CSV table of C-alpha atoms in Angstrom, one decimal:
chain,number,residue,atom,x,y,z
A,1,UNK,CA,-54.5,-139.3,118.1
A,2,UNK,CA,-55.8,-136.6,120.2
A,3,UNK,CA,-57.3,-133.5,118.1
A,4,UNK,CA,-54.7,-130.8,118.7
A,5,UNK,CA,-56.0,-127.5,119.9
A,6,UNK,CA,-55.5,-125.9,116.8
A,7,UNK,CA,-58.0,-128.2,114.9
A,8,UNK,CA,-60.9,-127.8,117.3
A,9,UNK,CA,-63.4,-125.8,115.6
A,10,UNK,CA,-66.3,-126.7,117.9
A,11,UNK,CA,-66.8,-126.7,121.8
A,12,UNK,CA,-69.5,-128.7,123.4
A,13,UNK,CA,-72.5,-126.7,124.0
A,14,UNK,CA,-75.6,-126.9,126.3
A,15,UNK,CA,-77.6,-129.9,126.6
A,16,UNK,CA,-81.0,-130.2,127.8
A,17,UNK,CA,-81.7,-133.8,127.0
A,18,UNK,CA,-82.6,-135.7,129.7
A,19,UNK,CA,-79.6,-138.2,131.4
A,20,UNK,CA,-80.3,-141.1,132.9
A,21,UNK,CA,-78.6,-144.1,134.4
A,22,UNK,CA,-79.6,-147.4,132.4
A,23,UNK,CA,-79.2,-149.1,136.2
A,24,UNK,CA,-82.8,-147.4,137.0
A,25,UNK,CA,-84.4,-147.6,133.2
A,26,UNK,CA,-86.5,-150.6,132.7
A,27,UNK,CA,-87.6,-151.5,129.1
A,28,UNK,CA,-90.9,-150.3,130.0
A,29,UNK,CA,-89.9,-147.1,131.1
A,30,UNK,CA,-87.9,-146.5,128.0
A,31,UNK,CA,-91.0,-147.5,125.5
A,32,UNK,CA,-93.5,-145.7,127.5
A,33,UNK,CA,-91.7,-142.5,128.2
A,34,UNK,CA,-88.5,-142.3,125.6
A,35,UNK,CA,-89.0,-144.5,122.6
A,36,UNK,CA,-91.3,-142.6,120.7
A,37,UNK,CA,-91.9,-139.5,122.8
A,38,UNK,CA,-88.4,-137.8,123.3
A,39,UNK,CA,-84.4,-138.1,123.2
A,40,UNK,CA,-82.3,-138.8,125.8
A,41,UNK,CA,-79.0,-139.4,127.4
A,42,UNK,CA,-78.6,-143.0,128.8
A,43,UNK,CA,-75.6,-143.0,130.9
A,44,UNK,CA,-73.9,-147.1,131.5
A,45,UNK,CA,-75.9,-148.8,129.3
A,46,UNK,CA,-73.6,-151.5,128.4
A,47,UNK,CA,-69.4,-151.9,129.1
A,48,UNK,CA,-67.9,-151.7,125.7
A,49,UNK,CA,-64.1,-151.2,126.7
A,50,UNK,CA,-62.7,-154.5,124.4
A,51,UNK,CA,-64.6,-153.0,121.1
A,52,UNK,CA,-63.1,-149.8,122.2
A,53,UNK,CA,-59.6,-151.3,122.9
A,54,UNK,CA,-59.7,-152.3,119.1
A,55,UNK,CA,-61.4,-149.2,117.7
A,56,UNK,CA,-58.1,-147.2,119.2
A,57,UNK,CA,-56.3,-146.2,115.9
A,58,UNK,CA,-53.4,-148.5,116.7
A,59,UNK,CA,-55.4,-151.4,116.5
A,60,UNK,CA,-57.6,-150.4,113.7
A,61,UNK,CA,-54.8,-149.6,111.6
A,62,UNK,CA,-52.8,-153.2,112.8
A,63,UNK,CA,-55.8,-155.5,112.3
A,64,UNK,CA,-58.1,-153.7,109.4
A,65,UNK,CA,-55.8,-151.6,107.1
A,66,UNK,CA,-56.1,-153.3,103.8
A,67,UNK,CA,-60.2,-153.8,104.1
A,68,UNK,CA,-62.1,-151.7,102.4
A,69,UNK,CA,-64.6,-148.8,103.4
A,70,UNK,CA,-67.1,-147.0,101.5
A,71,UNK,CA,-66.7,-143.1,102.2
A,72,UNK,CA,-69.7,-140.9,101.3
A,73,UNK,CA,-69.7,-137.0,101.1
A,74,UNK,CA,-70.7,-135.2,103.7
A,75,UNK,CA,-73.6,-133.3,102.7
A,76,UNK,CA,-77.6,-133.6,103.2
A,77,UNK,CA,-78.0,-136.7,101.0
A,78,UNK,CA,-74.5,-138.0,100.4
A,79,UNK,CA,-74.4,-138.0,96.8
A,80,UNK,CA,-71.2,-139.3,96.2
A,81,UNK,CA,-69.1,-142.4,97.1
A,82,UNK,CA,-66.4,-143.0,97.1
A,83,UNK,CA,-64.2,-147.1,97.9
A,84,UNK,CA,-60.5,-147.0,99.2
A,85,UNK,CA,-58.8,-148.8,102.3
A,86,UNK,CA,-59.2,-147.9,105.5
A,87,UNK,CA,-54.7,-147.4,105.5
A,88,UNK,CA,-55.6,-144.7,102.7
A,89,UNK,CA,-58.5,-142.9,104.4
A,90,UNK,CA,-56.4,-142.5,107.6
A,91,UNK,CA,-53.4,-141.1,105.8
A,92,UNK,CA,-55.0,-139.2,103.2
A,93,UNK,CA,-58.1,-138.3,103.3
A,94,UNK,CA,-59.4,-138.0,107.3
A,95,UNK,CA,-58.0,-134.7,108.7
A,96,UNK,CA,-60.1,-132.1,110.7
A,97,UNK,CA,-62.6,-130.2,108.8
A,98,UNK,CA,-61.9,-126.5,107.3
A,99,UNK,CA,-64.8,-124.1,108.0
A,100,UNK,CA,-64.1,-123.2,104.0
A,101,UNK,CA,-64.8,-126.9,102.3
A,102,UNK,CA,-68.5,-127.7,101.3
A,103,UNK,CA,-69.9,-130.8,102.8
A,104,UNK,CA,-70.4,-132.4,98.7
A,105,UNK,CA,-66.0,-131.7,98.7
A,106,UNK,CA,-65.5,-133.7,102.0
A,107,UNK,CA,-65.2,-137.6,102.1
A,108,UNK,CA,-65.7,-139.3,105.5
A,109,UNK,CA,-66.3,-143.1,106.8
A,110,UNK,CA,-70.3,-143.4,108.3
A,111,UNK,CA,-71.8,-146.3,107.2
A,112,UNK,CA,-72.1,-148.3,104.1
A,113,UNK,CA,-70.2,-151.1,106.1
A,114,UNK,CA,-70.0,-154.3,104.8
A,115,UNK,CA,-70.5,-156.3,108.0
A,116,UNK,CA,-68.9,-159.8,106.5
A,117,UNK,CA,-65.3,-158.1,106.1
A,118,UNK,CA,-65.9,-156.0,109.9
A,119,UNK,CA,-67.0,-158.7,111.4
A,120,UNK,CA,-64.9,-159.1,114.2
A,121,UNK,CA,-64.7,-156.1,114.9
A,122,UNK,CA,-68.4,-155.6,114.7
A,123,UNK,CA,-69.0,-158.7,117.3
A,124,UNK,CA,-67.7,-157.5,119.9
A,125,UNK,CA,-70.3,-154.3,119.8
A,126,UNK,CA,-72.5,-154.9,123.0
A,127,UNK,CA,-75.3,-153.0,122.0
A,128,UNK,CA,-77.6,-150.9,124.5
A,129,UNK,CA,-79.9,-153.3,126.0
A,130,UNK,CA,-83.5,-151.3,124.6
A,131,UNK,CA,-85.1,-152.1,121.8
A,132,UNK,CA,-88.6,-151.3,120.2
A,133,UNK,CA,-90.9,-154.4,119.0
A,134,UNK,CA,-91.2,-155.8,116.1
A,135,UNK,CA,-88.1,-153.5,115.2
A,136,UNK,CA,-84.3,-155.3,114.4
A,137,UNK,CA,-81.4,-153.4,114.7
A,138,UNK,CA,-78.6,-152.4,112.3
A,139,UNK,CA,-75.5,-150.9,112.8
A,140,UNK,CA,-73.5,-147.8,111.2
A,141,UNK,CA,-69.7,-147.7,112.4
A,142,UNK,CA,-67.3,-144.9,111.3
A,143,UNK,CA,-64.2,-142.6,111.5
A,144,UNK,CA,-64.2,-138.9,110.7
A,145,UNK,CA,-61.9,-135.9,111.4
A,146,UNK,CA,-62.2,-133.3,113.9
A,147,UNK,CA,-64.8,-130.7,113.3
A,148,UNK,CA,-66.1,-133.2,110.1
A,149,UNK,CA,-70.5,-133.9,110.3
A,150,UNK,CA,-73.1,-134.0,108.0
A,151,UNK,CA,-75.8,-131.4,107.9
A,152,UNK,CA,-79.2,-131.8,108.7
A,153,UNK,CA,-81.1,-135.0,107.9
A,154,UNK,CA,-83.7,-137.2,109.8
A,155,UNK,CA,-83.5,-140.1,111.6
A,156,UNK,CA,-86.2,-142.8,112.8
A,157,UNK,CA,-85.4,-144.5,116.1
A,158,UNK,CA,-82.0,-145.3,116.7
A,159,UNK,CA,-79.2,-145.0,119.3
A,160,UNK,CA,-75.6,-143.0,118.7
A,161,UNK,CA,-72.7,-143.5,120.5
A,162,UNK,CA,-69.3,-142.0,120.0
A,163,UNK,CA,-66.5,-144.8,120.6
A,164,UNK,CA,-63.7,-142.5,120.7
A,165,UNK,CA,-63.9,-138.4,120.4
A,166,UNK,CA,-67.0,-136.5,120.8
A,167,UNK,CA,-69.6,-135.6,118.7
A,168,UNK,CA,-72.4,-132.8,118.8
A,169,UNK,CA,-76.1,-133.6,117.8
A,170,UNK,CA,-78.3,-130.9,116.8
A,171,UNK,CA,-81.5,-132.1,117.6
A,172,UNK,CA,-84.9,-130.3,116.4
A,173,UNK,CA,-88.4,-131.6,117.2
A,174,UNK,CA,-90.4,-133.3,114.2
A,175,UNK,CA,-92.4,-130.6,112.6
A,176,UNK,CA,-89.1,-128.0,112.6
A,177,UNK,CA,-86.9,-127.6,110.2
A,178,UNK,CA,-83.7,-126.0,110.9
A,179,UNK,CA,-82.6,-123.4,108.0
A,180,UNK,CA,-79.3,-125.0,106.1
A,181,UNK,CA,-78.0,-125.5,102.8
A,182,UNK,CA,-77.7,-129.2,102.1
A,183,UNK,CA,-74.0,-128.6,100.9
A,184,UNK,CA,-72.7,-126.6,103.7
A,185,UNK,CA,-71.4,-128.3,106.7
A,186,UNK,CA,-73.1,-128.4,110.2
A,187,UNK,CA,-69.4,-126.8,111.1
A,188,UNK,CA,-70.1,-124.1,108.9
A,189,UNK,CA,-73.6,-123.6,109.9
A,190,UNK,CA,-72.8,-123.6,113.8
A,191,UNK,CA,-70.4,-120.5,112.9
A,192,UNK,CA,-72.6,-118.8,110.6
């Protein structure tokens, strides 16, 4: 469903990440100037409108249901988990985020998949077409609410994409840390 104006708690903001067309990044390019140097935007990578088609709720609901997803709470180190079908997450638990609930009080799907019962679904994933040496992939897939995110927490390398919705990153260089509590929201911190 589309979020209803009334639920939308954040706007998208400015973004000074480079954008650029995969059609004119090589591989090279991306390790020598991206990979471990700086973020950015990479526009057409790949043409993923079939896993889409089946990541519409619709579908999801029709085909995956009854399978079960780990949810975890959203806070800094996602202390708690928490097992249920997807059918019950959808109708119970996923709704858009209040600015008052702590991230350690709110339940959302990122990860923790178990990749033998999403299988087809996660097959027909065309991933971007970059990769680092020596280095193998692994996937996260997930569903969350409007206005829903964890707070701050650090990545390696990786790549994010939003299927359906949006989503806003907060990005800080390496040796900065942002000031946050790890059981407030990045919803509440972006209004604070």
């Amino acid at each position: 469903r589309i979020t209803s104006e009334d639920d939308k708690l954040a706007f998208p903001g400015p973004c000074d990440i480079e954008v650029r067309e995969a059609s004119s990044l090589t591989q090279q390019e991306f390790l020598s100037s991206y990979a471990f140097e700086k973020p950015i935007v990479i526009k057409g990578a790949t043409d993923n409108t079939v896993f889409q088609a089946q990541c519409h709720k619709d579908a999801m609901m029709r085909d995956h249901a009854s399978k079960h997803i780990r949810l975890s709470s959203a806070n800094t180190h996602s202390y708690d988990k928490a097992d249920v079908t997807l059918e019950y997450y959808v109708n119970h638990v996923m709704k858009p985020q209040a600015l008052t609930t702590l991230g350690n009080e709110t339940f959302y799907w990122f990860g923790d998949n178990n990749f033998t019962e999403w299988k087809s679904l996660i097959d027909l994933y065309k991933p971007p077409p970059y990769f680092l040496p020596k280095m193998t992939g692994a996937y996260s897939f997930g569903l969350a609410g409007a206005g829903t995110g964890v707070p701050f927490h650090f990545h390696g390398p990786g790549f994010g994409e939003v299927v359906y919705g949006r989503k806003r990153w907060f990005m800080y260089p390496p040796h900065k840390t942002p000031h946050f509590h790890p059981n407030r929201t990045t919803l509440q911190w972006l209004h604070e």
